[in-house]
PDB file of C-alpha atoms in Angstrom:
ATOM      1  CA  MET A 628       0.046   0.049   0.054  1.00 88.00           C
ATOM      2  CA  ALA A 629       1.244   3.462  -1.334  1.00 94.00           C
ATOM      3  CA  LYS A 630       1.849   6.374   1.963  1.00 98.00           C
ATOM      4  CA  VAL A 631      -0.170   8.904   0.050  1.00 98.00           C
ATOM      5  CA  VAL A 632      -0.616  12.596   1.966  1.00 98.00           C
ATOM      6  CA  VAL A 633      -2.701  15.513   1.325  1.00 98.00           C
ATOM      7  CA  VAL A 634      -0.802  18.831   1.908  1.00 98.00           C
ATOM      8  CA  TYR A 635      -3.449  21.842   1.492  1.00 98.00           C
ATOM      9  CA  HIS A 636      -3.845  25.322   2.260  1.00 98.00           C
ATOM     10  CA  SER A 637      -8.151  26.381   2.676  1.00 98.00           C
ATOM     11  CA  GLY A 638      -9.016  29.959   3.566  1.00 95.00           C
ATOM     12  CA  TYR A 639     -12.648  29.500   4.364  1.00 95.00           C
ATOM     13  CA  GLY A 640     -13.002  25.635   4.918  1.00 96.00           C
ATOM     14  CA  HIS A 641     -14.156  24.690   1.530  1.00 97.00           C
ATOM     15  CA  THR A 642     -10.780  23.453   0.786  1.00 98.00           C
ATOM     16  CA  GLN A 643     -10.396  22.233   4.317  1.00 98.00           C
ATOM     17  CA  ARG A 644     -13.888  19.890   3.496  1.00 98.00           C
ATOM     18  CA  ILE A 645     -12.492  18.397  -0.007  1.00 98.00           C
ATOM     19  CA  ALA A 646      -8.985  17.780   0.790  1.00 98.00           C
ATOM     20  CA  GLN A 647     -10.645  15.397   4.198  1.00 98.00           C
ATOM     21  CA  GLU A 648     -12.681  13.925   1.177  1.00 98.00           C
ATOM     22  CA  VAL A 649      -9.816  12.827  -1.027  1.00 98.00           C
ATOM     23  CA  ALA A 650      -7.651  11.778   2.007  1.00 98.00           C
ATOM     24  CA  ALA A 651     -10.896   9.152   3.123  1.00 98.00           C
ATOM     25  CA  GLY A 652     -10.363   7.645  -0.395  1.00 98.00           C
ATOM     26  CA  ALA A 653      -6.130   7.393  -0.721  1.00 98.00           C
ATOM     27  CA  ASP A 654      -6.525   6.761   3.266  1.00 98.00           C
ATOM     28  CA  ALA A 655      -3.785   9.621   3.679  1.00 98.00           C
ATOM     29  CA  ASP A 656      -2.491  11.813   6.085  1.00 98.00           C
ATOM     30  CA  LEU A 657      -3.718  15.471   5.557  1.00 98.00           C
ATOM     31  CA  LEU A 658      -1.361  18.091   6.563  1.00 98.00           C
ATOM     32  CA  PRO A 659      -2.876  21.868   6.403  1.00 98.00           C
ATOM     33  CA  ILE A 660      -0.595  24.480   5.550  1.00 98.00           C
ATOM     34  CA  ASP A 661      -1.328  27.053   8.582  1.00 98.00           C
ATOM     35  CA  ALA A 662      -2.084  30.835   7.631  1.00 97.00           C
ATOM     36  CA  ASP A 663       1.073  32.047   7.650  1.00 98.00           C
ATOM     37  CA  GLY A 664       2.144  29.116   4.682  1.00 98.00           C
ATOM     38  CA  ASN A 665       4.040  27.188   7.168  1.00 98.00           C
ATOM     39  CA  LEU A 666       3.941  23.762   7.874  1.00 98.00           C
ATOM     40  CA  SER A 667       5.995  22.235  10.647  1.00 98.00           C
ATOM     41  CA  ASP A 668       9.241  20.556  10.423  1.00 97.00           C
ATOM     42  CA  ALA A 669       7.495  16.561  11.175  1.00 98.00           C
ATOM     43  CA  ASP A 670       5.176  18.062   7.981  1.00 98.00           C
ATOM     44  CA  TRP A 671       8.025  17.939   5.942  1.00 98.00           C
ATOM     45  CA  ALA A 672       9.717  14.541   7.108  1.00 98.00           C
ATOM     46  CA  THR A 673       6.227  13.203   6.176  1.00 98.00           C
ATOM     47  CA  LEU A 674       6.199  14.759   2.779  1.00 98.00           C
ATOM     48  CA  GLY A 675       9.470  13.230   2.245  1.00 98.00           C
ATOM     49  CA  ALA A 676       8.262  10.009   3.669  1.00 98.00           C
ATOM     50  CA  ALA A 677       5.318   9.466   1.036  1.00 98.00           C
ATOM     51  CA  ASP A 678       4.913   7.490  -1.677  1.00 98.00           C
ATOM     52  CA  ALA A 679       2.659  10.087  -3.380  1.00 98.00           C
ATOM     53  CA  ILE A 680       1.701  13.995  -2.561  1.00 98.00           C
ATOM     54  CA  ILE A 681      -1.823  14.963  -3.467  1.00 98.00           C
ATOM     55  CA  PHE A 682      -1.319  19.108  -3.814  1.00 98.00           C
ATOM     56  CA  GLY A 683      -4.719  21.327  -2.620  1.00 98.00           C
ATOM     57  CA  THR A 684      -5.448  24.936  -2.897  1.00 98.00           C
ATOM     58  CA  PRO A 685      -8.064  27.489  -3.512  1.00 97.00           C
ATOM     59  CA  THR A 686      -7.952  29.243  -6.602  1.00 97.00           C
ATOM     60  CA  TYR A 687      -7.712  33.131  -5.734  1.00 96.00           C
ATOM     61  CA  MET A 688      -7.342  35.162  -8.470  1.00 94.00           C
ATOM     62  CA  GLY A 689      -6.146  33.062 -11.345  1.00 94.00           C
ATOM     63  CA  GLY A 690      -3.538  30.853  -8.870  1.00 96.00           C
ATOM     64  CA  PRO A 691      -3.169  29.452  -5.781  1.00 98.00           C
ATOM     65  CA  SER A 692      -3.743  31.170  -2.171  1.00 98.00           C
ATOM     66  CA  TRP A 693       0.123  32.994  -1.322  1.00 98.00           C
ATOM     67  CA  GLN A 694       0.263  30.318   1.326  1.00 98.00           C
ATOM     68  CA  PHE A 695      -0.196  27.580  -0.881  1.00 98.00           C
ATOM     69  CA  LYS A 696       2.476  29.564  -2.683  1.00 98.00           C
ATOM     70  CA  LYS A 697       4.823  30.094   0.093  1.00 98.00           C
ATOM     71  CA  PHE A 698       4.984  26.252   0.503  1.00 98.00           C
ATOM     72  CA  ALA A 699       5.781  25.778  -3.021  1.00 98.00           C
ATOM     73  CA  ASP A 700       8.285  27.996  -2.540  1.00 98.00           C
ATOM     74  CA  ALA A 701       9.681  26.741   0.722  1.00 98.00           C
ATOM     75  CA  SER A 702       9.579  23.125  -1.449  1.00 98.00           C
ATOM     76  CA  SER A 703      12.647  24.380  -3.205  1.00 97.00           C
ATOM     77  CA  LYS A 704      14.887  22.958  -0.131  1.00 96.00           C
ATOM     78  CA  ALA A 705      13.438  19.517  -1.355  1.00 97.00           C
ATOM     79  CA  TRP A 706      13.956  20.200  -4.977  1.00 97.00           C
ATOM     80  CA  PHE A 707      17.591  21.063  -4.135  1.00 97.00           C
ATOM     81  CA  THR A 708      18.324  17.582  -3.324  1.00 97.00           C
ATOM     82  CA  ARG A 709      15.637  15.790  -5.815  1.00 97.00           C
ATOM     83  CA  ALA A 710      14.609  14.345  -2.438  1.00 97.00           C
ATOM     84  CA  TRP A 711      11.100  14.098  -4.041  1.00 98.00           C
ATOM     85  CA  GLN A 712      11.994  13.012  -7.712  1.00 97.00           C
ATOM     86  CA  ASP A 713       9.598  10.106  -8.766  1.00 97.00           C
ATOM     87  CA  LYS A 714       6.809   9.998  -6.572  1.00 98.00           C
ATOM     88  CA  PHE A 715       4.100  10.931  -7.608  1.00 98.00           C
ATOM     89  CA  PHE A 716       1.739  13.951  -7.416  1.00 98.00           C
ATOM     90  CA  ALA A 717      -1.644  14.711  -8.162  1.00 98.00           C
ATOM     91  CA  GLY A 718      -3.484  17.874  -7.491  1.00 98.00           C
ATOM     92  CA  PHE A 719      -7.158  20.092  -6.765  1.00 98.00           C
ATOM     93  CA  SER A 720      -8.743  23.142  -6.145  1.00 98.00           C
ATOM     94  CA  VAL A 721     -11.593  24.797  -5.284  1.00 97.00           C
ATOM     95  CA  SER A 722     -13.196  28.359  -6.526  1.00 96.00           C
ATOM     96  CA  ALA A 723     -16.447  29.863  -6.381  1.00 94.00           C
ATOM     97  CA  SER A 724     -17.463  29.798  -9.705  1.00 92.00           C
ATOM     98  CA  LEU A 725     -18.208  26.737 -12.047  1.00 88.00           C
ATOM     99  CA  ASN A 726     -14.723  27.944 -13.890  1.00 87.00           C
ATOM    100  CA  GLY A 727     -13.078  29.977 -11.545  1.00 85.00           C
ATOM    101  CA  ASP A 728      -9.318  30.002 -13.797  1.00 92.00           C
ATOM    102  CA  LYS A 729      -9.323  26.604 -11.545  1.00 95.00           C
ATOM    103  CA  GLY A 730      -7.221  25.241 -14.622  1.00 95.00           C
ATOM    104  CA  GLN A 731      -4.748  27.562 -14.417  1.00 97.00           C
ATOM    105  CA  THR A 732      -4.072  26.538 -10.486  1.00 98.00           C
ATOM    106  CA  LEU A 733      -4.087  22.839 -11.947  1.00 98.00           C
ATOM    107  CA  ALA A 734      -1.616  23.705 -14.333  1.00 98.00           C
ATOM    108  CA  TYR A 735       0.614  25.735 -11.614  1.00 98.00           C
ATOM    109  CA  LEU A 736       0.437  22.435  -9.158  1.00 98.00           C
ATOM    110  CA  ASN A 737       1.282  19.955 -12.227  1.00 98.00           C
ATOM    111  CA  THR A 738       4.492  22.263 -12.934  1.00 98.00           C
ATOM    112  CA  LEU A 739       5.380  22.257  -8.963  1.00 98.00           C
ATOM    113  CA  ALA A 740       5.498  18.368  -9.678  1.00 98.00           C
ATOM    114  CA  SER A 741       6.957  18.424 -12.940  1.00 98.00           C
ATOM    115  CA  GLN A 742      10.153  20.863 -10.982  1.00 98.00           C
ATOM    116  CA  HIS A 743      10.382  17.720  -8.390  1.00 98.00           C
ATOM    117  CA  GLY A 744      10.891  15.723 -11.209  1.00 98.00           C
ATOM    118  CA  GLY A 745       7.432  14.140 -10.271  1.00 98.00           C
ATOM    119  CA  LEU A 746       4.965  11.118 -11.809  1.00 98.00           C
ATOM    120  CA  TRP A 747       1.423  13.271 -12.203  1.00 98.00           C
ATOM    121  CA  ILE A 748      -1.649  11.365 -12.025  1.00 98.00           C
ATOM    122  CA  SER A 749      -4.868  12.585 -13.700  1.00 98.00           C
ATOM    123  CA  LEU A 750      -8.408  12.425 -12.805  1.00 97.00           C
ATOM    124  CA  GLY A 751      -9.105   9.949 -14.767  1.00 96.00           C
ATOM    125  CA  MET A 752     -12.475  10.345 -14.884  1.00 96.00           C
ATOM    126  CA  MET A 753     -14.959  10.957 -17.511  1.00 96.00           C
ATOM    127  CA  PRO A 754     -16.991  14.439 -17.556  1.00 95.00           C
ATOM    128  CA  ALA A 755     -20.798  14.342 -16.711  1.00 95.00           C
ATOM    129  CA  ASN A 756     -21.252  15.947 -19.658  1.00 93.00           C
ATOM    130  CA  THR A 757     -24.663  14.949 -21.293  1.00 94.00           C
ATOM    131  CA  LEU A 758     -27.884  17.291 -21.024  1.00 95.00           C
ATOM    132  CA  ALA A 759     -29.294  14.811 -18.181  1.00 96.00           C
ATOM    133  CA  ALA A 760     -26.310  15.587 -15.880  1.00 94.00           C
ATOM    134  CA  THR A 761     -26.736  17.404 -13.022  1.00 93.00           C
ATOM    135  CA  ARG A 762     -24.447  18.602 -10.415  1.00 94.00           C
ATOM    136  CA  ASN A 763     -24.647  15.811  -8.077  1.00 95.00           C
ATOM    137  CA  ASP A 764     -22.919  13.472 -11.126  1.00 96.00           C
ATOM    138  CA  VAL A 765     -19.006  12.866 -10.708  1.00 96.00           C
ATOM    139  CA  ASN A 766     -17.215  14.694 -12.875  1.00 96.00           C
ATOM    140  CA  ASN A 767     -19.933  17.248 -13.322  1.00 94.00           C
ATOM    141  CA  LEU A 768     -17.141  20.174 -14.075  1.00 94.00           C
ATOM    142  CA  GLY A 769     -15.918  18.147 -16.727  1.00 94.00           C
ATOM    143  CA  GLY A 770     -11.947  17.636 -15.253  1.00 94.00           C
ATOM    144  CA  SER A 771      -8.951  15.705 -16.409  1.00 96.00           C
ATOM    145  CA  VAL A 772      -5.501  17.332 -15.505  1.00 97.00           C
ATOM    146  CA  GLY A 773      -6.982  16.857 -11.454  1.00 97.00           C
ATOM    147  CA  LEU A 774      -9.879  17.573  -9.296  1.00 97.00           C
ATOM    148  CA  MET A 775     -12.243  20.905  -9.591  1.00 97.00           C
ATOM    149  CA  VAL A 776     -14.669  22.125  -7.172  1.00 97.00           C
ATOM    150  CA  GLN A 777     -16.846  24.514  -6.905  1.00 96.00           C
ATOM    151  CA  ALA A 778     -18.339  25.867  -3.928  1.00 94.00           C
ATOM    152  CA  PRO A 779     -20.412  28.716  -3.180  1.00 91.00           C
ATOM    153  CA  SER A 780     -18.924  32.228  -1.654  1.00 90.00           C
ATOM    154  CA  ASP A 781     -21.704  32.827  -0.312  1.00 94.00           C
ATOM    155  CA  ALA A 782     -22.542  29.715   1.503  1.00 93.00           C
ATOM    156  CA  GLY A 783     -20.411  27.071   4.406  1.00 92.00           C
ATOM    157  CA  ALA A 784     -18.768  23.858   3.331  1.00 94.00           C
ATOM    158  CA  ASP A 785     -21.395  21.828   3.801  1.00 95.00           C
ATOM    159  CA  LYS A 786     -23.135  22.975   0.475  1.00 95.00           C
ATOM    160  CA  ILE A 787     -20.453  22.043  -1.659  1.00 96.00           C
ATOM    161  CA  PRO A 788     -22.534  20.019  -4.658  1.00 95.00           C
ATOM    162  CA  GLN A 789     -22.622  16.476  -3.927  1.00 96.00           C
ATOM    163  CA  GLY A 790     -21.199  15.353  -7.256  1.00 97.00           C
ATOM    164  CA  ASP A 791     -17.908  17.171  -6.463  1.00 97.00           C
ATOM    165  CA  VAL A 792     -17.660  15.709  -2.831  1.00 98.00           C
ATOM    166  CA  ASP A 793     -18.043  12.334  -4.555  1.00 98.00           C
ATOM    167  CA  THR A 794     -15.251  13.287  -6.966  1.00 98.00           C
ATOM    168  CA  ALA A 795     -13.042  14.222  -4.246  1.00 98.00           C
ATOM    169  CA  ARG A 796     -13.204  10.841  -2.917  1.00 98.00           C
ATOM    170  CA  LYS A 797     -12.777   8.692  -6.023  1.00 98.00           C
ATOM    171  CA  PHE A 798     -10.278  11.036  -6.855  1.00 98.00           C
ATOM    172  CA  GLY A 799      -8.553   9.838  -3.723  1.00 98.00           C
ATOM    173  CA  GLU A 800      -8.810   5.934  -4.087  1.00 98.00           C
ATOM    174  CA  ARG A 801      -7.586   6.869  -7.588  1.00 98.00           C
ATOM    175  CA  VAL A 802      -3.853   8.762  -6.819  1.00 98.00           C
ATOM    176  CA  ALA A 803      -3.988   5.590  -4.146  1.00 98.00           C
ATOM    177  CA  ALA A 804      -4.525   2.783  -6.402  1.00 97.00           C
ATOM    178  CA  VAL A 805      -2.361   4.048  -9.039  1.00 97.00           C
ATOM    179  CA  ALA A 806       0.581   4.998  -6.633  1.00 97.00           C
ATOM    180  CA  GLY A 807       0.320   1.370  -5.334  1.00 96.00           C
ATOM    181  CA  LYS A 808       0.594  -0.395  -8.339  1.00 95.00           C
ATOM    182  CA  PHE A 809       4.076   0.800  -8.214  1.00 91.00           C
ATOM    183  CA  LYS A 810       4.810   0.571  -4.352  1.00 80.00           C
ATOM    184  CA  GLY A 811       7.977  -1.827  -4.842  1.00 64.00           C
TER     185      GLY A 811
END
C-alpha cells in the first residue's frame, strides 16, 4: 500500500472539506498549511516519506493562495536535493465559480510536481457532460488534469455540490490505487 499525503491550504474551510474527502478516499495523511503558509518540520518529514503527494489549494485571482505558494517556494529545499524525485503527485483546487480559472491553478500544481521530477496522476474520470447530467454527478465540472470543485461564495463547506464531494473521494481512491501499483 502506498503512503499518500494530502498537503493543502484552506482559506474558508471549503478546501479543507475537499482535502478530507480526498484523504478519506486515499487513506492519506492530511497536512494543513497554516494561515502564515508554514508547515512543521515533522510535516516536511512526512512529505519526504510519502510515495504520493496530493496538492490542494483554493484558486484566488487565477492561481493558488499565497499560503500555498509560500509552501511551494519552500519546497525548493526538497527540489535542490531531488528529495521528491519520482514520487507521484496529483492536485485539486476549489473556487466559487464553475470555472473560476481552476485550470490555471491545476497547471501550476502540475508544473510544481514536474519541477520536482514527479509523476502526475490525472483525475482519470469521464466528464458528466450530457443533457441529463446534474451537479450531483461525478466529475460534473469536466476536469481531467486534476480535481476541480465549485463552492458557493455565500455558503459554507457543507453546501459544496455532492457531485464534487463524491468526485473528491473517488480521486483519492485513484491516486492511492495508481501509486500502489508501483509500490515496490
